mmCIF file of C-alpha atoms and ligand atoms in Angstrom:
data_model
loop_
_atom_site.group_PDB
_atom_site.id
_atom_site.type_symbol
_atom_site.label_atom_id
_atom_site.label_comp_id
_atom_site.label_asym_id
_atom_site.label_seq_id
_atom_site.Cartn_x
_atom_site.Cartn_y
_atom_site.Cartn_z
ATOM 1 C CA UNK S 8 0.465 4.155 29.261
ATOM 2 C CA UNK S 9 -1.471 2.422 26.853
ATOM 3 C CA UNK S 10 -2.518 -1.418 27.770
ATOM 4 C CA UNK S 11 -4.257 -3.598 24.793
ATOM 5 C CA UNK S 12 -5.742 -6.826 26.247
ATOM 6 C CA UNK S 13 -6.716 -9.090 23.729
ATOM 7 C CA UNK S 14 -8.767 -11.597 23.876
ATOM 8 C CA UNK S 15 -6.783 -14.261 21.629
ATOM 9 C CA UNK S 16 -3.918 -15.269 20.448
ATOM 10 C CA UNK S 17 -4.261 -14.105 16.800
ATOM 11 C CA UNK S 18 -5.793 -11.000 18.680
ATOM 12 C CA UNK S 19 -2.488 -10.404 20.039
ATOM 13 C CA UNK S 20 0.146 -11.698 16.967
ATOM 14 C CA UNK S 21 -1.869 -8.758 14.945
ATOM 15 C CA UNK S 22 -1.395 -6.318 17.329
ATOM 16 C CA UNK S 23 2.082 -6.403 17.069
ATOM 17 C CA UNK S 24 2.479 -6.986 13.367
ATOM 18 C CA UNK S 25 0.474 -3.842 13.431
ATOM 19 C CA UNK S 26 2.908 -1.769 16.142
ATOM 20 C CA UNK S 27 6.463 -3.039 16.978
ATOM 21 C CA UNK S 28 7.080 -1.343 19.756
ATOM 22 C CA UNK S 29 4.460 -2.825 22.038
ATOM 23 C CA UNK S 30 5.762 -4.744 24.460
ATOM 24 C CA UNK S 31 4.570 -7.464 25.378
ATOM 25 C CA UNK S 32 4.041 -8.424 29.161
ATOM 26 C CA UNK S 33 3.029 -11.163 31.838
ATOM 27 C CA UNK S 34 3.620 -11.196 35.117
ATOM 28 C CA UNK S 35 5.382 -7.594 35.132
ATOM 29 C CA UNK S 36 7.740 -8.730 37.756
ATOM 30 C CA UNK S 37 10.908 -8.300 35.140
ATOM 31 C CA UNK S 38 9.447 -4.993 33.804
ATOM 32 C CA UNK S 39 8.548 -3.171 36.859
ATOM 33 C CA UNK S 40 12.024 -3.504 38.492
ATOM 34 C CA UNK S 41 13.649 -2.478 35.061
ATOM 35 C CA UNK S 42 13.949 1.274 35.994
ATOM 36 C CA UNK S 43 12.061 4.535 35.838
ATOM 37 C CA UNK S 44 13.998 5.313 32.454
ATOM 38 C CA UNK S 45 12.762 1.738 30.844
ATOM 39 C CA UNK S 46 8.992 2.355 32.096
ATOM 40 C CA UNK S 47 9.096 5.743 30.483
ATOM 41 C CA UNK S 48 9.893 4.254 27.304
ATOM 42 C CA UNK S 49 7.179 1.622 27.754
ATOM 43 C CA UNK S 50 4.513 3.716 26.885
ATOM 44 C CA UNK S 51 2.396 0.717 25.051
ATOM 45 C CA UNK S 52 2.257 -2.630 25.864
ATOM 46 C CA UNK S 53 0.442 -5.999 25.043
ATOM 47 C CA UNK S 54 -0.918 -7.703 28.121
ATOM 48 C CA UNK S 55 -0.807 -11.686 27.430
ATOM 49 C CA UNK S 56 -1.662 -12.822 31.213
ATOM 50 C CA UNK S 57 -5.684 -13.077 29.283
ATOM 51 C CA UNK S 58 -4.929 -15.217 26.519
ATOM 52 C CA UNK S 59 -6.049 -18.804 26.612
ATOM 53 C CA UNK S 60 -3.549 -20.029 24.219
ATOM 54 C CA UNK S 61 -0.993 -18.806 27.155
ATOM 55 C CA UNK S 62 -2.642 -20.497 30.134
ATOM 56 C CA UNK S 63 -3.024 -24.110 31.974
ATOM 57 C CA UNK S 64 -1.244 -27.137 31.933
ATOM 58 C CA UNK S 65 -2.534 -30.006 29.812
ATOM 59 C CA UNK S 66 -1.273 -33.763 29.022
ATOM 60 C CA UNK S 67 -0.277 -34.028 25.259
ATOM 61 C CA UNK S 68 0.670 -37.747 24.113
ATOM 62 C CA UNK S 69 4.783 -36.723 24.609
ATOM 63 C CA UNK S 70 4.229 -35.236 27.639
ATOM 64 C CA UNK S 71 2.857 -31.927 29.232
ATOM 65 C CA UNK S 72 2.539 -28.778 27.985
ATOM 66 C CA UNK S 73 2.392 -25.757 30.026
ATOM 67 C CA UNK S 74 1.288 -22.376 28.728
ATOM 68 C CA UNK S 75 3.869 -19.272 28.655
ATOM 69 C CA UNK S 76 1.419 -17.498 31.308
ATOM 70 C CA UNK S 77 1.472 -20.087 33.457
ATOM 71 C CA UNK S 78 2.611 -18.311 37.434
ATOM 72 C CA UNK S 79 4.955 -19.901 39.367
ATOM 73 C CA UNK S 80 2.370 -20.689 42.229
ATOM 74 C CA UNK S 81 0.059 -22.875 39.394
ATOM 75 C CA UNK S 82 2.978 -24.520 39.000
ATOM 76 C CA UNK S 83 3.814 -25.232 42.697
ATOM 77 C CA UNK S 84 0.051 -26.645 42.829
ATOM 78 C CA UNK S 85 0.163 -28.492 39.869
ATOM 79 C CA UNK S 86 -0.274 -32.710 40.919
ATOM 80 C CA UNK S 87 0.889 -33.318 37.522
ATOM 81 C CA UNK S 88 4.212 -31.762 37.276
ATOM 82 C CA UNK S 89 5.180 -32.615 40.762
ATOM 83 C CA UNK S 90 4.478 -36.074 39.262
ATOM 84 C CA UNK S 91 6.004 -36.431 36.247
ATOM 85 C CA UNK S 92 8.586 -32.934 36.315
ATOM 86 C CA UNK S 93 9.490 -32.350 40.391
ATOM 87 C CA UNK S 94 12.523 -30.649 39.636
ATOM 88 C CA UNK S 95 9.969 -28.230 37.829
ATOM 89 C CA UNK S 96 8.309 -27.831 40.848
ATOM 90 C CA UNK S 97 11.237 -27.686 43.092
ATOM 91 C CA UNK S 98 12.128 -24.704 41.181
ATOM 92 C CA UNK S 99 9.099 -22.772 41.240
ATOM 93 C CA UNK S 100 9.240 -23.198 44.976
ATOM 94 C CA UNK S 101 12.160 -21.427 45.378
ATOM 95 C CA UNK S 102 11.443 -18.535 42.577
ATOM 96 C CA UNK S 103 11.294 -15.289 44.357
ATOM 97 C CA UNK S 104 8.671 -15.113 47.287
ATOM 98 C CA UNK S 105 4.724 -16.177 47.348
ATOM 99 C CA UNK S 106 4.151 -12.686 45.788
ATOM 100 C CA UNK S 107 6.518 -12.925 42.798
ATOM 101 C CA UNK S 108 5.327 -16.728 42.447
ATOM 102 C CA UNK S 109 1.924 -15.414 42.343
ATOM 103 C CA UNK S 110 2.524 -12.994 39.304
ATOM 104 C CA UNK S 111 5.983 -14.107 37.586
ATOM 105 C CA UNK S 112 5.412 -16.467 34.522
ATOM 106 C CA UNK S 113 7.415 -19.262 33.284
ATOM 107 C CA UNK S 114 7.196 -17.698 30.036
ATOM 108 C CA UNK S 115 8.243 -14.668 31.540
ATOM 109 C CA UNK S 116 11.105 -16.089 33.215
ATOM 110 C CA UNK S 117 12.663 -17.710 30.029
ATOM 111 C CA UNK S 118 11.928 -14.698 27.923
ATOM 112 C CA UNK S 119 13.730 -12.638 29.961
ATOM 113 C CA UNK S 120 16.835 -14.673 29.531
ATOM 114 C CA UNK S 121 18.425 -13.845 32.670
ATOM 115 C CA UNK S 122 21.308 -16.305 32.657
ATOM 116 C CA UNK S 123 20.426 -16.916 36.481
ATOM 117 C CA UNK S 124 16.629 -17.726 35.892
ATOM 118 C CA UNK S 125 15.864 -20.445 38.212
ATOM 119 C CA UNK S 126 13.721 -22.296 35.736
ATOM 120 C CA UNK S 127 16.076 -22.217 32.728
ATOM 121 C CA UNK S 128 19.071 -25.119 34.007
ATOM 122 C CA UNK S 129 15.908 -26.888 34.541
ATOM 123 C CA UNK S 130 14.127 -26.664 31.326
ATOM 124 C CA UNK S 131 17.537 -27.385 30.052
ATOM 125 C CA UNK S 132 18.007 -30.748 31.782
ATOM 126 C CA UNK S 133 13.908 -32.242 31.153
ATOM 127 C CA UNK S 134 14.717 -31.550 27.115
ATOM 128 C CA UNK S 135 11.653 -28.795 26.678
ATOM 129 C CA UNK S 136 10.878 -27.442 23.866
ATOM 130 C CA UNK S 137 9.699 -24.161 23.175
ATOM 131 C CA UNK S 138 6.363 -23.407 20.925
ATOM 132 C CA UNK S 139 6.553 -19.317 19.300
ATOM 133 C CA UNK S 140 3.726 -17.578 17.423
ATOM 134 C CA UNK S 141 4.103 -14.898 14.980
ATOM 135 C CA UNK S 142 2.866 -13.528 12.159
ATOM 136 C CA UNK S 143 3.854 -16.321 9.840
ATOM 137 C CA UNK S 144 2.595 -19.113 12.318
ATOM 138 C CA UNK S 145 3.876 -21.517 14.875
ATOM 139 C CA UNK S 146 6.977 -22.926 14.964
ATOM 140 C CA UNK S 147 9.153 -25.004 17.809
ATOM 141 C CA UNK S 148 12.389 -24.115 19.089
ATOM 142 C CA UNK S 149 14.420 -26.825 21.018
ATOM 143 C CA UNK S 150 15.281 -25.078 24.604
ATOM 144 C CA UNK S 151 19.233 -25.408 23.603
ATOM 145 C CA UNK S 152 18.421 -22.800 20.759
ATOM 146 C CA UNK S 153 16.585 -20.749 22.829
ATOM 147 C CA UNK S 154 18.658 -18.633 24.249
ATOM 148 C CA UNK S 155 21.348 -17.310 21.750
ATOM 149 C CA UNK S 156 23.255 -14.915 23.876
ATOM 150 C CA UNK S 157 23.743 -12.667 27.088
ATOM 151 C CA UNK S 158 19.963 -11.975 27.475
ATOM 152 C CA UNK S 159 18.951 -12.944 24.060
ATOM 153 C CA UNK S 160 16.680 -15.525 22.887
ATOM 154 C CA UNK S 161 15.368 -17.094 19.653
ATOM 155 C CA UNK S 162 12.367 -14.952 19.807
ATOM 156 C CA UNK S 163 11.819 -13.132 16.662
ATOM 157 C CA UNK S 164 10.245 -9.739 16.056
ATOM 158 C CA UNK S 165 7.010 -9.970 17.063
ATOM 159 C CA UNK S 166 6.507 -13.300 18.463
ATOM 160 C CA UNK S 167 5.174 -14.507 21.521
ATOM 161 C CA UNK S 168 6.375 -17.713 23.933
ATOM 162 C CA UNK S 169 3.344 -19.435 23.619
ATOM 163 C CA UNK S 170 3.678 -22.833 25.652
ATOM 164 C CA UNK S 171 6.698 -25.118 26.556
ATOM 165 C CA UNK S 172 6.604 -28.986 26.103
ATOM 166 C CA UNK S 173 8.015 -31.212 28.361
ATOM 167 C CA UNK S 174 9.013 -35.027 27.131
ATOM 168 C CA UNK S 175 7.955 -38.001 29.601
ATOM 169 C CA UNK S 176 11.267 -38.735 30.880
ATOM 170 C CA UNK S 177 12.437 -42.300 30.816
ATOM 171 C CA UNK S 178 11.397 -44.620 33.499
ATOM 172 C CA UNK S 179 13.006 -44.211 36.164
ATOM 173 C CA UNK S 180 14.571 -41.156 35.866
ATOM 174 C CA UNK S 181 15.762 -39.076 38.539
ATOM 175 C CA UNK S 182 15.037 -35.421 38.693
ATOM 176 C CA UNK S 183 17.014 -32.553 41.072
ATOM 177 C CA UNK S 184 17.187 -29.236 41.197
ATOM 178 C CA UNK S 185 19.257 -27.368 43.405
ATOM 179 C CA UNK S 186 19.655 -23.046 43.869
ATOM 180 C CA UNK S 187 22.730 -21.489 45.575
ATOM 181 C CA UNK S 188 22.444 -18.076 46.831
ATOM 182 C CA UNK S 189 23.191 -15.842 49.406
ATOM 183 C CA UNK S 190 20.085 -16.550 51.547
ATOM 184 C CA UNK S 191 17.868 -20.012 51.961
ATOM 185 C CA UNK S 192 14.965 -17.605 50.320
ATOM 186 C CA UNK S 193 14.484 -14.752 48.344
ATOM 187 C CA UNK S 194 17.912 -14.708 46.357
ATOM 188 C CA UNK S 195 18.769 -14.516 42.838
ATOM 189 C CA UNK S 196 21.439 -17.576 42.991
ATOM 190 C CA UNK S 197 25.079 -17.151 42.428
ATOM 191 C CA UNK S 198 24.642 -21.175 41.040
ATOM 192 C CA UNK S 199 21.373 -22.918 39.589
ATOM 193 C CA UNK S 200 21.862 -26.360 38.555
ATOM 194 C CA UNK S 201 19.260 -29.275 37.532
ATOM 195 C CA UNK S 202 20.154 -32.805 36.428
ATOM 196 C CA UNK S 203 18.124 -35.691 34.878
ATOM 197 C CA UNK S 204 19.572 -39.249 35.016
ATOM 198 C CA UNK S 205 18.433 -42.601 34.910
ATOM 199 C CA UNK S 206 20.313 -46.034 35.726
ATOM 200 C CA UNK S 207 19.950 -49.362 33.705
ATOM 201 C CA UNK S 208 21.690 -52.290 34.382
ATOM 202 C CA UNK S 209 24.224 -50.700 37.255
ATOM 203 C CA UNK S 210 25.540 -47.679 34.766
ATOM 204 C CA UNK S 211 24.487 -44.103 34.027
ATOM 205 C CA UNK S 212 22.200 -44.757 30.773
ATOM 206 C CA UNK S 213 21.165 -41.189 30.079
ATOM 207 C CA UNK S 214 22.522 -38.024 31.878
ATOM 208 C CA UNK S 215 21.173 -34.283 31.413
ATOM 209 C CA UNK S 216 23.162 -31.575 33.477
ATOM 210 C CA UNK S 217 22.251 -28.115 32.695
ATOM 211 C CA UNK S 218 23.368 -25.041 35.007
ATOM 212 C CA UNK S 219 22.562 -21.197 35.361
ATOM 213 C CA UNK S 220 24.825 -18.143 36.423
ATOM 214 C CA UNK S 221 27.545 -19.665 35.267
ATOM 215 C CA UNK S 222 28.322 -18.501 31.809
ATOM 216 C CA UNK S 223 26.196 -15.516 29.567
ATOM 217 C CA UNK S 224 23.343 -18.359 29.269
ATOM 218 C CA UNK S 225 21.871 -21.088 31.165
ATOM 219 C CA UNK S 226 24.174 -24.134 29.546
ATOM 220 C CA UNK S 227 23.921 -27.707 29.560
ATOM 221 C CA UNK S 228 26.931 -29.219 31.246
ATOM 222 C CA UNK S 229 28.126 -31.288 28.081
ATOM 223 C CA UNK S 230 31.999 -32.386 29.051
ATOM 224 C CA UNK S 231 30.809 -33.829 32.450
ATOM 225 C CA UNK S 232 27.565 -35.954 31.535
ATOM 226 C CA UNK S 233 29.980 -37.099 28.946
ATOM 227 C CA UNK S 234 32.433 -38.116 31.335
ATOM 228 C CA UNK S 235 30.217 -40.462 33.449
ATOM 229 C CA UNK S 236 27.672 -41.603 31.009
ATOM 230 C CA UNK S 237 27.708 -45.351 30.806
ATOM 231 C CA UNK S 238 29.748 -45.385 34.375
ATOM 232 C CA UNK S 239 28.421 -46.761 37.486
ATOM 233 C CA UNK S 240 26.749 -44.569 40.052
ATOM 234 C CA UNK S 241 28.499 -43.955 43.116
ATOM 235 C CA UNK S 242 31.226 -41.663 44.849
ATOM 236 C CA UNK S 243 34.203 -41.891 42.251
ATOM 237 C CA UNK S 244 32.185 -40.829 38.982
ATOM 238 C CA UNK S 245 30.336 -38.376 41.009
ATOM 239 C CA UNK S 246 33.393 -36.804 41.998
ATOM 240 C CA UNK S 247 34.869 -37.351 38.080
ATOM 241 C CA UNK S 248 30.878 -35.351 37.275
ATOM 242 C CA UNK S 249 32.229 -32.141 39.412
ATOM 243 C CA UNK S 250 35.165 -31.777 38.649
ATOM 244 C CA UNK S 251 34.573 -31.712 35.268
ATOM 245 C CA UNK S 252 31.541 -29.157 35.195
ATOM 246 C CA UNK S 253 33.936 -26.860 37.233
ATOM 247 C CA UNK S 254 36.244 -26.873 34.541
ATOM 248 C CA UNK S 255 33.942 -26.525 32.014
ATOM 249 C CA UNK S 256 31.970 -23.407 32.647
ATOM 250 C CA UNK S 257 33.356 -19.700 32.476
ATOM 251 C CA UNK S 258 31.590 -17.748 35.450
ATOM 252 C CA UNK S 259 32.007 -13.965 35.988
ATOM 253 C CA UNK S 260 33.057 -12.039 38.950
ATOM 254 C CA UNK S 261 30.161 -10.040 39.950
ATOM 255 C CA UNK S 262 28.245 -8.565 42.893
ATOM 256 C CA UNK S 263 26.444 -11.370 43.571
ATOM 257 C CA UNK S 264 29.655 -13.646 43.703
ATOM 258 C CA UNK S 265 33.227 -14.713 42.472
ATOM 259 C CA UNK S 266 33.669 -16.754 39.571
ATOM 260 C CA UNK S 267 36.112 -18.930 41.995
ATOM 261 C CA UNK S 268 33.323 -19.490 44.304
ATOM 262 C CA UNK S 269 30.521 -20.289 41.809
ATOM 263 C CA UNK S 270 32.872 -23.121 40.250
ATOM 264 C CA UNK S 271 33.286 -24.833 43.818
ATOM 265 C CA UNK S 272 30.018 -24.520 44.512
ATOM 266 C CA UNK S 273 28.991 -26.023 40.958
ATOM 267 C CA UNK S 274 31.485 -28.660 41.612
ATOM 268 C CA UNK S 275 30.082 -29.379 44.732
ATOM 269 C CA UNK S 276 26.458 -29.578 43.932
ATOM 270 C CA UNK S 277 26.661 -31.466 40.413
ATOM 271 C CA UNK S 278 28.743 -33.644 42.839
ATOM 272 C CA UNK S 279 26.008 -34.480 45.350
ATOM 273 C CA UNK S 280 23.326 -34.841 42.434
ATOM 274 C CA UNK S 281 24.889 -37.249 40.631
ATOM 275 C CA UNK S 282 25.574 -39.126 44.111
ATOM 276 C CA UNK S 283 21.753 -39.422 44.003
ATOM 277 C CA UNK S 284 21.696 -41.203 40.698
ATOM 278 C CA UNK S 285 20.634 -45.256 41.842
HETATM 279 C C1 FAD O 306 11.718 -9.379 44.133
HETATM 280 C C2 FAD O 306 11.981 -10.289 42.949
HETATM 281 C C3 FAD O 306 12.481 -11.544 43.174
HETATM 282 C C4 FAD O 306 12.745 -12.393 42.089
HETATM 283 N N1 FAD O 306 13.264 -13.633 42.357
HETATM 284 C C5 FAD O 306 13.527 -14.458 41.323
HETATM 285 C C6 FAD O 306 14.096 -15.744 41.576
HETATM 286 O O1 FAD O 306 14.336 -16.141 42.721
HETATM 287 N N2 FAD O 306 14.358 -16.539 40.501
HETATM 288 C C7 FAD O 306 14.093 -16.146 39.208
HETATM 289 O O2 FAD O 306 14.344 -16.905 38.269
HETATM 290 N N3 FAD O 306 13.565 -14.927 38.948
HETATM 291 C C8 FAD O 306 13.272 -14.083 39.962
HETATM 292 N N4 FAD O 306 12.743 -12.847 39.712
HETATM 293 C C9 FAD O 306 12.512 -12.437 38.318
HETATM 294 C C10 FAD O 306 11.056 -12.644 37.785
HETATM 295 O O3 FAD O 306 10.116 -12.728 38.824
HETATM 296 C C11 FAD O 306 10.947 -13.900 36.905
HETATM 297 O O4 FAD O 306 11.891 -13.849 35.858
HETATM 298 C C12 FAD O 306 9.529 -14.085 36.318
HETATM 299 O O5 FAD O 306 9.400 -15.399 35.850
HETATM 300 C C13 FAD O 306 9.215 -13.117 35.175
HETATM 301 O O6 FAD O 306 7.912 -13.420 34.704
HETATM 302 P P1 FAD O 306 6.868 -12.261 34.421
HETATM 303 O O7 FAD O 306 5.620 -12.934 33.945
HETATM 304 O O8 FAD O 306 6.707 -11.362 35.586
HETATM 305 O O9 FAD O 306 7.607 -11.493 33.220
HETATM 306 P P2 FAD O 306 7.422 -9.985 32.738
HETATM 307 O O10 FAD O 306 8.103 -9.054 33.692
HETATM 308 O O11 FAD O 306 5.993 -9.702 32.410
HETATM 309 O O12 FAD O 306 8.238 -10.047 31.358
HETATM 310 C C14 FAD O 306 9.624 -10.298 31.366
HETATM 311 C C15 FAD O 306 10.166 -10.214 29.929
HETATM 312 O O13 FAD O 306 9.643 -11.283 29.150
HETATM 313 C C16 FAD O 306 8.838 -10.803 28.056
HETATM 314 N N5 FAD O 306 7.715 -11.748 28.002
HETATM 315 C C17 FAD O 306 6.980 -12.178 29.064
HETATM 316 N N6 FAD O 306 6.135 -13.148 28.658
HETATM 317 C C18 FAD O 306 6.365 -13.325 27.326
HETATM 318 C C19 FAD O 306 5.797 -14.197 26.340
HETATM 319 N N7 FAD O 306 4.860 -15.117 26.647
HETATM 320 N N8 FAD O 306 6.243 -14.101 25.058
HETATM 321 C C20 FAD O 306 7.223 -13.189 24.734
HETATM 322 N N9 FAD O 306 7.790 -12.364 25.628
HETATM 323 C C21 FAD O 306 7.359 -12.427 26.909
HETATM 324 C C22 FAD O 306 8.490 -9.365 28.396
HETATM 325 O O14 FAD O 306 8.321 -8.572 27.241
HETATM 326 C C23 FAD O 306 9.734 -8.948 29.190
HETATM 327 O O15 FAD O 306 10.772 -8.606 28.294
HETATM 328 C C24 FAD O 306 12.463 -11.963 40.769
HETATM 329 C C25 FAD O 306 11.926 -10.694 40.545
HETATM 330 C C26 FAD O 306 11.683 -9.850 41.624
HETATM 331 C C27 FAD O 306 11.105 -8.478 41.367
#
């Protein structure tokens, strides 16, 4: 296997104008569980993990930015997104174990497009958006776009997830995340599902609900923050809030769990979040 490690971002964006069939790769924690038959056919790939465009976590005046080669444990340890983002860092918590936080990327993660990725529902619900480069430039992709499809994304031929932006959230906002799966660690989750909310004046004033595993992409939960935005907080519209993403979603039977279970559970858990909205 051939590895190119370059040393910039341009570097890189050349190198696979130049051949389209490297791939490019972080973390390696997607890849190297893909199968003997997918390795085989990875014969040259692109290693980002040393490109500086791709790493840290820096204040911009909207908010934070956080570079597509930033691991999961950085993100655990960063005082700034358990600040401003702690459903961010809720997530990356639960991602794996300490050795896959230790080598999986968020950029990795949202590339991938698994429709259970534990970061996506949250992503989703904070409003990120996306920043791609390739050959003709930079450009910004709103997280809703990103992912078009059943592990497809927005990322064109030859481009590269370069950082994702995160807005300061309203005053006041409250931030949850919240993983169901078989065990209390180390599970891909039958349910992911994040929520953003803030209260003004004794009603719901803005509502973000996204989940994962639940349909062929992480979704926002549209029909039930409609259905309680503007409402006051409490048990009735948090009940009205479940009952409505349950109906809205279309989850698949499949060996990690029964599209009958994963709406109770979603109905259950977008129940107790929004019972946290105050
Ligand atoms: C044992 C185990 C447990 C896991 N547990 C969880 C879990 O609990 N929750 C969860 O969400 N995931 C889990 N995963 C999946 C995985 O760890 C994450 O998805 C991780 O974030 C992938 O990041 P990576 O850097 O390793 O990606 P890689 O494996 O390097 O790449 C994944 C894909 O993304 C592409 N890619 C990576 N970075 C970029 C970029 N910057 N630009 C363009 N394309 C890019 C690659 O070409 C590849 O197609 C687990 C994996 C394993 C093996």
């Amino acid at each position: 296997m051939i590895a190119l490690s370059p040393r910039s971002l341009d570097e890189a964006v050349r190198h696979l104008a130049d051949d389209p069939a490297l791939v490019p790769v972080a973390g390696c924690t997607d890849l190297m569980v893909r199968g003997p038959e997918a390795l085989h056919r990875m014969d040259r790939v692109l290693d980002l993990l040393g490109l500086p465009e791709l790493r840290g976590i820096c204040a911009v005046s909207e908010g934070l930015e956080i570079g597509a080669a930033t691991t999961f444990t950085e993100i655990r340890h960063s005082a700034a997104i358990r600040a401003a983002f702690p459903a961010l860092t809720a997530a990356a918590e639960q991602v794996g174990g300490w050795q896959i936080q230790n080598r999986g990327t968020l950029g990795g993660n949202l590339a991938n497009a698994s429709p259970a990725g534990d970061s996506l529902p949250v992503l989703l619900a904070l409003d990120a958006t996306v920043i791609l480069a390739g050959p003709a430039g930079q450009r910004e992709v709103r997280m809703d776009g990103f992912h078009t499809g059943y592990r497809k994304t927005a990322l064109a031929p030859g481009e590269i997830l370069v950082r994702i932006r995160l807005p300061h959230p309203p005053a006041g906002t409250v931030q949850a995340f919240r993983k169901v799966g078989t065990r209390e660690a180390q599970a891909i989750s039958k349910v992911v599902v994040a929520l953003a909310g803030h209260v003004e004046g004794g009603r719901i004033a803005g509502i973000r609900l996204a989940a994962g595993s639940v349909a062929a992409t992480p979704v926002r939960l549209r029909a039930a923050e409609a259905a309680i935005l503007g409402s006051s907080p409490g048990l009735v519209t948090a009940e009205r809030a479940g009952r409505t993403a349950a109906r809205e979603v279309q989850p698949i039977d499949d060996v990690r769990s029964t599209a009958d279970y994963r709406r109770f559970a979603l109905e259950r858990v977008v129940r107790r979040m929004v019972l946290g909205l105050t």
